Amino acid sequence: SHGMTSSYKEPFGAIGAAVASEFPTFGILSLGTPNAWANDGVLKDTTIVLREVLKKFPVKRVILMGSSMGGCTSLVYAEKAPEDIKEKVLAVLAIYPAGDLYKLEKLTKSKEVRESLLNATQGSKEDYRHRSFIPQISEMPKHIKVCVISAQKDIFVPPVLQKDIIKACEKNGIPNKLIEVPGDHGSIPAQRRIVSAIDYCSHKNLK
């Protein structure tokens, strides 16, 4: 699931290269709508597209991946997905996400991120909650791992927001891993970091 103003091409950069070279049996499905922030339409579209793909390619395991806004959306989708899809989801790999969009709106140093959030939610605390992972974490199945990549100098989605996700997962018994990387929100994680994250997500017993 791609970022705030990105396109389907985004996952086929560093993530796509890592997946193609290290995991040749994996496939990538790119989804997303600019400035959507886990709205109901995007979640519904994700279900429709996934079900169509699963009819043609009846895979047994799914990893949800997303960067920035897409990471937020992937986390929320894992909570709200229909049961037939939830049971196939092994993990969520979220790159530079936030688990609480209301807190993100308060902490971000990016005018564009703040305006996008306000336009999407009209500033409604209830809408922020509805689109956020942490306030709805009780709906997250305990078998789904959460792997978060955090950029140490990120001012768009500050690192504290990723640490909040990890704390919430630990509190609620959800398997989790935090991978901290140098750089800011525009930095692409090194391929070895992505490979390590996907390894964690794809192996049931890997901690």
Coordinates of N, CA and C in Angstrom, one line a residue:
S1 N 0.9 -1.2 0.0 CA 0.0 0.0 0.0 C 0.9 1.2 0.0
H2 N 0.7 2.1 -1.0 CA 1.7 3.2 -1.2 C 1.4 4.4 -0.3
G3 N 2.3 5.4 -0.4 CA 2.3 6.5 0.5 C 1.3 7.6 0.1
M4 N 1.4 8.7 0.8 CA 0.3 9.8 0.7 C 0.1 10.3 -0.7
T5 N 1.1 10.6 -1.4 CA 0.9 11.1 -2.8 C 1.7 10.2 -3.8
S6 N 2.0 9.0 -3.4 CA 2.7 8.1 -4.3 C 1.8 7.3 -5.2
S7 N 2.4 6.5 -6.0 CA 1.6 5.7 -7.0 C 1.9 4.2 -6.9
Y8 N 1.3 3.4 -7.7 CA 1.6 2.0 -7.8 C 3.1 1.7 -8.0
K9 N 3.9 2.6 -8.5 CA 5.3 2.3 -8.8 C 6.1 2.3 -7.5
E10 N 5.6 2.9 -6.4 CA 6.4 3.0 -5.2 C 6.9 1.6 -4.7
P11 N 6.1 0.6 -4.5 CA 6.6 -0.6 -3.9 C 7.6 -1.3 -4.8
F12 N 7.7 -1.0 -6.1 CA 8.6 -1.7 -6.9 C 10.0 -1.1 -7.0
G13 N 10.3 -0.2 -6.0 CA 11.6 0.3 -5.9 C 12.4 -0.6 -5.0
A14 N 12.8 -0.2 -3.9 CA 13.6 -1.0 -3.0 C 12.9 -2.3 -2.5
I15 N 11.7 -2.2 -2.2 CA 10.9 -3.4 -1.7 C 10.8 -4.4 -2.8
G16 N 10.4 -3.9 -4.0 CA 10.3 -4.8 -5.2 C 11.6 -5.5 -5.5
A17 N 12.7 -4.8 -5.5 CA 14.0 -5.3 -5.8 C 14.4 -6.4 -4.8
A18 N 14.1 -6.1 -3.6 CA 14.5 -7.1 -2.5 C 13.7 -8.3 -2.6
V19 N 12.4 -8.2 -2.9 CA 11.5 -9.3 -3.0 C 11.9 -10.2 -4.2
A20 N 12.1 -9.5 -5.3 CA 12.4 -10.2 -6.5 C 13.7 -11.0 -6.4
S21 N 14.7 -10.4 -5.8 CA 16.0 -11.1 -5.8 C 16.1 -12.1 -4.7
E22 N 15.5 -11.9 -3.5 CA 15.7 -12.8 -2.4 C 14.5 -13.8 -2.2
F23 N 13.3 -13.4 -2.7 CA 12.2 -14.2 -2.5 C 11.5 -14.5 -3.9
P24 N 12.0 -15.3 -4.8 CA 11.5 -15.4 -6.1 C 10.1 -16.0 -6.2
T25 N 9.6 -16.7 -5.1 CA 8.3 -17.2 -5.2 C 7.2 -16.3 -4.7
F26 N 7.7 -15.1 -4.3 CA 6.7 -14.0 -3.8 C 6.2 -13.2 -5.0
G27 N 5.0 -12.7 -4.8 CA 4.4 -11.7 -5.8 C 4.0 -10.5 -5.1
I28 N 4.0 -9.4 -5.8 CA 3.6 -8.1 -5.1 C 2.3 -7.6 -5.8
L29 N 1.3 -7.2 -5.0 CA 0.1 -6.5 -5.5 C 0.1 -5.1 -5.0
S30 N 0.1 -4.1 -5.8 CA 0.2 -2.7 -5.4 C -1.2 -2.1 -5.3
L31 N -1.5 -1.4 -4.2 CA -2.8 -0.8 -4.0 C -2.7 0.6 -3.3
G32 N -3.7 1.4 -3.5 CA -3.7 2.7 -2.8 C -4.3 3.8 -3.6
T33 N -4.7 4.8 -2.8 CA -5.3 6.0 -3.4 C -4.7 7.2 -2.7
P34 N -4.2 8.2 -3.4 CA -3.6 9.3 -2.7 C -4.4 10.0 -1.7
N35 N -3.8 10.3 -0.5 CA -4.4 11.0 0.6 C -5.6 10.3 1.2
A36 N -5.6 8.9 1.1 CA -6.7 8.1 1.6 C -6.8 7.9 3.1
W37 N -5.6 7.6 3.7 CA -5.5 7.4 5.1 C -6.5 6.4 5.7
A38 N -6.4 5.2 5.1 CA -7.2 4.1 5.6 C -8.7 4.4 5.6
N39 N -9.2 5.1 4.6 CA -10.7 5.3 4.5 C -11.4 4.0 4.2
D40 N -12.7 4.0 4.4 CA -13.5 2.8 4.2 C -13.4 2.3 2.7
G41 N -13.4 3.3 1.8 CA -13.3 2.9 0.4 C -12.1 2.2 0.0
V42 N -10.9 2.6 0.5 CA -9.7 1.9 0.2 C -9.7 0.5 0.9
L43 N -10.2 0.4 2.1 CA -10.2 -0.9 2.7 C -11.1 -1.9 1.9
K44 N -12.3 -1.4 1.5 CA -13.2 -2.2 0.7 C -12.5 -2.6 -0.6
D45 N -11.9 -1.6 -1.3 CA -11.2 -1.9 -2.6 C -10.1 -3.0 -2.4
T46 N -9.4 -2.9 -1.3 CA -8.4 -3.9 -1.0 C -8.9 -5.3 -0.9
T47 N -10.1 -5.4 -0.2 CA -10.7 -6.7 -0.1 C -11.2 -7.2 -1.5
I48 N -11.8 -6.4 -2.3 CA -12.2 -6.8 -3.6 C -11.1 -7.3 -4.4
V49 N -10.0 -6.5 -4.5 CA -8.9 -6.8 -5.3 C -8.2 -8.1 -4.8
L50 N -8.0 -8.2 -3.5 CA -7.4 -9.4 -2.9 C -8.2 -10.7 -3.3
R51 N -9.5 -10.6 -3.1 CA -10.3 -11.8 -3.4 C -10.2 -12.2 -4.9
E52 N -10.1 -11.2 -5.8 CA -10.0 -11.5 -7.2 C -8.6 -12.2 -7.5
V53 N -7.6 -11.6 -6.8 CA -6.2 -12.2 -7.0 C -6.2 -13.6 -6.5
L54 N -6.8 -13.8 -5.3 CA -6.7 -15.1 -4.6 C -7.5 -16.2 -5.4
K55 N -8.5 -15.7 -6.2 CA -9.2 -16.7 -7.0 C -8.3 -17.2 -8.1
K56 N -7.5 -16.3 -8.7 CA -6.6 -16.7 -9.8 C -5.3 -17.4 -9.2
F57 N -4.8 -16.9 -8.1 CA -3.6 -17.4 -7.5 C -3.9 -17.8 -6.1
P58 N -4.4 -19.0 -5.8 CA -4.9 -19.4 -4.5 C -3.7 -19.6 -3.5
V59 N -3.1 -18.5 -3.1 CA -1.9 -18.6 -2.2 C -2.5 -18.8 -0.8
K60 N -1.6 -19.4 0.1 CA -2.0 -19.7 1.4 C -1.6 -18.6 2.4
R61 N -0.6 -17.7 2.0 CA -0.1 -16.8 2.9 C 0.0 -15.4 2.3
V62 N -0.3 -14.4 3.1 CA -0.3 -13.0 2.6 C 0.4 -12.1 3.6
I63 N 1.3 -11.3 3.1 CA 2.0 -10.3 4.0 C 1.5 -8.9 3.5
L64 N 1.0 -8.1 4.4 CA 0.5 -6.7 4.0 C 1.7 -5.8 4.2
M65 N 2.1 -5.0 3.2 CA 3.2 -4.1 3.3 C 2.8 -2.7 2.9
G66 N 3.3 -1.7 3.5 CA 3.0 -0.4 3.2 C 4.0 0.6 3.7
S67 N 4.2 1.7 3.0 CA 5.1 2.8 3.5 C 4.4 4.1 3.8
S68 N 4.7 4.7 4.9 CA 4.1 6.0 5.3 C 2.6 5.8 5.5
M69 N 1.8 6.6 4.7 CA 0.4 6.4 4.8 C 0.0 5.0 4.5
G70 N 0.7 4.3 3.6 CA 0.4 3.0 3.2 C 0.6 2.0 4.4
G71 N 1.6 2.3 5.2 CA 1.9 1.5 6.4 C 0.8 1.7 7.4
C72 N 0.2 2.9 7.5 CA -0.9 3.1 8.4 C -2.1 2.3 7.9
T73 N -2.3 2.3 6.6 CA -3.5 1.7 6.0 C -3.3 0.2 6.2
S74 N -2.1 -0.4 5.9 CA -1.9 -1.8 6.0 C -2.2 -2.3 7.5
L75 N -1.8 -1.6 8.4 CA -2.0 -1.9 9.8 C -3.5 -2.0 10.1
V76 N -4.3 -1.0 9.7 CA -5.7 -0.9 9.9 C -6.4 -2.0 9.2
Y77 N -6.0 -2.3 7.9 CA -6.6 -3.3 7.2 C -6.5 -4.7 7.8
A78 N -5.3 -4.9 8.5 CA -5.2 -6.2 9.2 C -6.2 -6.4 10.3
E79 N -6.6 -5.3 10.9 CA -7.7 -5.3 11.9 C -9.0 -5.5 11.3
K80 N -9.3 -4.9 10.2 CA -10.7 -4.9 9.7 C -11.0 -5.8 8.5
A81 N -10.0 -6.5 8.0 CA -10.2 -7.4 6.9 C -11.2 -8.5 7.2
P82 N -11.9 -9.0 6.2 CA -12.9 -10.1 6.5 C -12.1 -11.3 6.9
E83 N -12.8 -12.2 7.6 CA -12.1 -13.4 8.2 C -11.4 -14.3 7.2
D84 N -12.0 -14.4 6.0 CA -11.3 -15.3 5.0 C -10.0 -14.8 4.6
I85 N -9.8 -13.4 4.7 CA -8.5 -12.9 4.3 C -7.6 -12.8 5.6
K86 N -8.2 -12.4 6.7 CA -7.4 -12.4 7.9 C -6.7 -13.7 8.2
E87 N -7.3 -14.8 8.0 CA -6.7 -16.1 8.3 C -5.5 -16.4 7.5
K88 N -5.4 -15.7 6.3 CA -4.2 -15.9 5.4 C -3.1 -14.9 5.7
V89 N -3.4 -13.9 6.5 CA -2.4 -12.8 6.7 C -1.4 -13.3 7.8
L90 N -0.1 -13.4 7.4 CA 1.0 -13.7 8.4 C 1.4 -12.5 9.1
A91 N 1.5 -11.4 8.5 CA 2.2 -10.2 9.1 C 1.9 -9.0 8.4
V92 N 2.2 -7.9 9.0 CA 2.2 -6.5 8.4 C 3.6 -6.0 8.5
L93 N 4.1 -5.5 7.4 CA 5.4 -4.8 7.3 C 5.1 -3.4 7.0
A94 N 5.3 -2.5 8.0 CA 4.9 -1.1 7.9 C 6.2 -0.3 8.0
I95 N 6.5 0.5 6.9 CA 7.7 1.3 6.8 C 7.3 2.8 7.1
Y96 N 7.9 3.3 8.2 CA 7.6 4.7 8.6 C 6.1 5.0 8.9
P97 N 5.4 4.2 9.6 CA 4.0 4.4 9.8 C 3.7 5.1 11.1
A98 N 2.4 5.4 11.3 CA 1.9 5.9 12.6 C 0.7 5.1 13.0
G99 N 0.6 4.8 14.2 CA -0.6 4.0 14.7 C -1.7 4.8 15.3
D100 N -1.5 6.1 15.4 CA -2.5 7.0 15.9 C -2.4 8.3 15.0
L101 N -3.4 8.4 14.1 CA -3.3 9.6 13.2 C -3.6 10.9 13.9
Y102 N -4.3 10.9 14.9 CA -4.6 12.2 15.7 C -3.2 12.7 16.2
K103 N -2.5 11.8 16.8 CA -1.2 12.1 17.3 C -0.2 12.5 16.2
L104 N -0.3 11.9 15.1 CA 0.5 12.2 13.9 C 0.2 13.7 13.5
E105 N -1.0 14.0 13.4 CA -1.4 15.4 13.0 C -0.8 16.4 14.0
K106 N -0.7 16.1 15.2 CA -0.1 17.0 16.2 C 1.4 17.1 16.2
L107 N 2.1 16.0 15.8 CA 3.5 15.9 15.9 C 4.3 16.1 14.6
T108 N 3.6 15.9 13.5 CA 4.3 16.0 12.2 C 4.8 17.4 12.0
K109 N 6.0 17.6 11.4 CA 6.6 18.9 11.0 C 6.2 19.2 9.5
S110 N 5.5 18.3 8.9 CA 5.2 18.5 7.5 C 3.8 19.2 7.3
K111 N 3.8 20.3 6.7 CA 2.5 21.0 6.4 C 1.6 20.2 5.5
E112 N 2.2 19.5 4.6 CA 1.5 18.6 3.6 C 0.8 17.5 4.3
V113 N 1.5 16.8 5.2 CA 0.9 15.7 6.0 C -0.2 16.2 6.8
R114 N 0.0 17.3 7.5 CA -1.1 17.8 8.4 C -2.3 18.2 7.6
E115 N -2.1 18.9 6.5 CA -3.3 19.3 5.7 C -4.0 18.1 5.1
S116 N -3.2 17.1 4.7 CA -3.8 15.9 4.1 C -4.7 15.2 5.1
L117 N -4.2 15.1 6.4 CA -4.9 14.5 7.4 C -6.2 15.2 7.8
L118 N -6.1 16.6 7.9 CA -7.2 17.4 8.2 C -8.3 17.3 7.1
N119 N -7.9 17.3 5.8 CA -8.8 17.2 4.7 C -9.5 15.8 4.7
A120 N -8.8 14.8 5.1 CA -9.4 13.4 5.1 C -10.3 13.2 6.2
T121 N -10.1 13.8 7.4 CA -10.9 13.6 8.6 C -11.7 14.7 9.0
Q122 N -11.6 15.9 8.4 CA -12.2 17.1 8.9 C -11.9 17.4 10.3
G123 N -10.8 16.9 10.8 CA -10.4 17.2 12.2 C -11.2 16.4 13.2
S124 N -12.0 15.5 12.8 CA -12.8 14.7 13.7 C -12.0 13.7 14.5
K125 N -12.1 13.7 15.8 CA -11.3 12.7 16.6 C -11.9 11.3 16.4
E126 N -13.2 11.2 16.2 CA -13.8 9.9 15.9 C -13.3 9.3 14.6
D127 N -13.2 10.2 13.6 CA -12.7 9.8 12.3 C -11.2 9.4 12.4
Y128 N -10.4 10.1 13.1 CA -9.0 9.8 13.4 C -8.9 8.4 14.0
R129 N -9.8 8.1 15.0 CA -9.8 6.9 15.7 C -10.2 5.7 14.7
H130 N -11.1 6.0 13.9 CA -11.6 5.0 13.0 C -10.6 4.6 11.9
R131 N -9.7 5.5 11.6 CA -8.6 5.2 10.6 C -7.3 4.9 11.3
S132 N -7.2 4.7 12.6 CA -6.0 4.4 13.3 C -5.9 3.0 13.8
F133 N -4.7 2.5 13.8 CA -4.4 1.1 14.3 C -4.5 1.0 15.8
I134 N -3.8 1.8 16.6 CA -3.8 1.6 18.0 C -5.1 1.7 18.7
P135 N -6.0 2.6 18.4 CA -7.3 2.6 19.1 C -8.2 1.4 18.8
Q136 N -7.9 0.7 17.7 CA -8.7 -0.5 17.4 C -7.9 -1.8 17.5
I137 N -6.9 -1.8 18.3 CA -5.9 -2.9 18.3 C -6.6 -4.2 18.9
S138 N -7.6 -4.1 19.6 CA -8.3 -5.3 20.1 C -8.9 -6.1 19.0
E139 N -9.0 -5.6 17.8 CA -9.5 -6.3 16.6 C -8.4 -7.0 15.9
M140 N -7.2 -6.8 16.3 CA -6.0 -7.4 15.6 C -5.8 -8.9 16.0
P141 N -5.9 -9.8 15.1 CA -5.6 -11.2 15.5 C -4.2 -11.4 16.1
K142 N -4.1 -12.3 17.0 CA -2.8 -12.5 17.7 C -1.8 -13.2 16.9
H143 N -2.3 -13.9 15.8 CA -1.3 -14.6 15.0 C -0.6 -13.8 14.0
I144 N -1.0 -12.5 13.8 CA -0.4 -11.6 12.8 C 0.7 -10.9 13.4
K145 N 1.9 -11.1 12.9 CA 3.1 -10.3 13.3 C 3.0 -8.9 12.8
V146 N 3.7 -8.0 13.5 CA 3.8 -6.6 13.1 C 5.3 -6.2 13.1
C147 N 5.8 -5.9 11.9 CA 7.2 -5.5 11.8 C 7.2 -4.0 11.3
V148 N 7.9 -3.2 12.1 CA 7.9 -1.7 11.8 C 9.3 -1.3 11.5
I149 N 9.5 -0.6 10.4 CA 10.8 0.1 10.1 C 10.6 1.6 10.4
S150 N 11.6 2.1 11.2 CA 11.5 3.5 11.7 C 12.8 4.2 11.3
A151 N 12.6 5.4 10.7 CA 13.8 6.3 10.4 C 14.1 7.2 11.5
Q152 N 15.3 7.2 12.0 CA 15.7 7.9 13.2 C 15.6 9.4 13.1
K153 N 15.6 10.0 11.9 CA 15.5 11.5 11.8 C 14.3 11.9 11.1
D154 N 13.3 11.1 11.1 CA 12.0 11.4 10.4 C 11.2 12.5 11.1
I155 N 11.0 13.6 10.4 CA 10.1 14.7 10.9 C 8.7 14.7 10.4
F156 N 8.5 13.9 9.3 CA 7.2 13.7 8.7 C 6.3 12.8 9.6
V157 N 6.9 11.6 9.9 CA 6.2 10.7 10.8 C 7.2 10.3 11.9
P158 N 7.3 11.1 12.9 CA 8.4 11.0 13.9 C 8.5 9.6 14.5
P159 N 9.7 9.1 14.8 CA 10.0 7.8 15.3 C 9.2 7.4 16.6
V160 N 8.8 8.4 17.4 CA 8.0 8.0 18.6 C 6.7 7.4 18.2
L161 N 6.2 7.7 17.0 CA 4.9 7.1 16.6 C 5.1 5.6 16.2
Q162 N 6.3 5.2 15.7 CA 6.5 3.8 15.5 C 6.8 3.1 16.8
K163 N 7.4 3.7 17.7 CA 7.6 3.1 19.0 C 6.3 2.9 19.8
D164 N 5.4 3.8 19.5 CA 4.0 3.6 20.1 C 3.3 2.4 19.6
I165 N 3.5 2.1 18.3 CA 2.9 0.9 17.7 C 3.5 -0.4 18.4
I166 N 4.8 -0.4 18.6 CA 5.5 -1.5 19.2 C 5.0 -1.7 20.6
K167 N 4.9 -0.6 21.4 CA 4.4 -0.7 22.8 C 3.0 -1.2 22.8
A168 N 2.1 -0.8 21.9 CA 0.8 -1.2 21.9 C 0.7 -2.7 21.6
C169 N 1.5 -3.2 20.6 CA 1.6 -4.6 20.3 C 2.0 -5.4 21.5
E170 N 3.1 -5.0 22.1 CA 3.6 -5.7 23.3 C 2.5 -5.8 24.4
K171 N 1.8 -4.7 24.6 CA 0.8 -4.7 25.6 C -0.4 -5.6 25.3
N172 N -0.6 -5.8 24.0 CA -1.8 -6.6 23.6 C -1.4 -8.0 23.1
G173 N -0.2 -8.4 23.3 CA 0.3 -9.8 23.0 C 0.4 -10.1 21.5
I174 N 0.7 -9.1 20.7 CA 0.9 -9.2 19.3 C 2.4 -9.3 19.0
P175 N 2.8 -10.3 18.3 CA 4.3 -10.5 18.0 C 4.7 -9.3 17.2
N176 N 5.9 -8.7 17.5 CA 6.4 -7.5 16.9 C 7.9 -7.4 16.8
K177 N 8.3 -6.6 15.9 CA 9.7 -6.3 15.7 C 9.9 -4.9 15.2
L178 N 10.8 -4.1 15.8 CA 11.2 -2.8 15.4 C 12.5 -2.8 14.8
I179 N 12.6 -2.2 13.6 CA 13.9 -2.1 12.9 C 14.2 -0.6 12.7
E180 N 15.2 -0.1 13.4 CA 15.5 1.3 13.3 C 16.6 1.5 12.2
V181 N 16.4 2.5 11.3 CA 17.4 2.8 10.3 C 17.8 4.2 10.3
P182 N 19.0 4.5 9.8 CA 19.4 6.0 9.7 C 18.6 6.7 8.7
G183 N 18.6 8.0 8.7 CA 18.0 8.8 7.7 C 16.6 9.4 8.1
D184 N 16.0 10.0 7.1 CA 14.7 10.6 7.3 C 13.6 10.0 6.5
H185 N 12.5 10.6 6.4 CA 11.3 10.0 5.8 C 11.5 9.7 4.3
G186 N 12.4 10.4 3.7 CA 12.6 10.1 2.3 C 13.7 9.1 2.0
S187 N 14.3 8.6 3.1 CA 15.4 7.6 2.9 C 14.8 6.2 2.6
I188 N 15.4 5.6 1.7 CA 15.0 4.2 1.3 C 15.8 3.2 2.2
P189 N 15.1 2.4 3.0 CA 15.8 1.4 3.8 C 16.7 0.5 2.9
A190 N 17.9 0.2 3.5 CA 18.8 -0.7 2.8 C 18.1 -2.0 2.5
Q191 N 18.5 -2.6 1.4 CA 17.9 -3.9 1.0 C 18.0 -4.9 2.1
R192 N 19.2 -5.0 2.8 CA 19.3 -6.0 3.8 C 18.3 -5.8 4.9
R193 N 17.9 -4.6 5.2 CA 16.9 -4.3 6.2 C 15.6 -4.8 5.8
I194 N 15.2 -4.6 4.5 CA 14.0 -5.1 4.0 C 13.9 -6.6 4.0
V195 N 15.0 -7.2 3.6 CA 15.1 -8.7 3.6 C 15.0 -9.2 5.0
S196 N 15.6 -8.6 5.9 CA 15.5 -9.0 7.3 C 14.0 -8.9 7.8
A197 N 13.4 -7.8 7.4 CA 12.0 -7.6 7.8 C 11.1 -8.7 7.2
I198 N 11.3 -8.9 5.9 CA 10.4 -9.9 5.2 C 10.7 -11.3 5.8
D199 N 12.0 -11.6 6.1 CA 12.3 -12.9 6.8 C 11.5 -13.0 8.1
Y200 N 11.5 -12.0 8.9 CA 10.8 -12.0 10.1 C 9.3 -12.3 9.9
C201 N 8.7 -11.6 8.9 CA 7.3 -11.7 8.6 C 6.9 -13.0 8.1
S202 N 7.8 -13.6 7.3 CA 7.4 -14.8 6.5 C 7.6 -16.1 7.2
H203 N 8.5 -16.1 8.3 CA 8.7 -17.4 9.0 C 7.9 -17.4 10.3
K204 N 7.1 -18.4 10.5 CA 6.2 -18.4 11.6 C 6.9 -18.4 13.0
N205 N 8.1 -19.0 13.0 CA 8.7 -19.2 14.3 C 9.9 -18.2 14.5
L206 N 10.1 -17.3 13.6 CA 11.2 -16.4 13.7 C 10.9 -15.2 14.6
K207 N 11.7 -14.9 15.6 CA 11.5 -13.8 16.5 C 12.4 -12.6 16.2

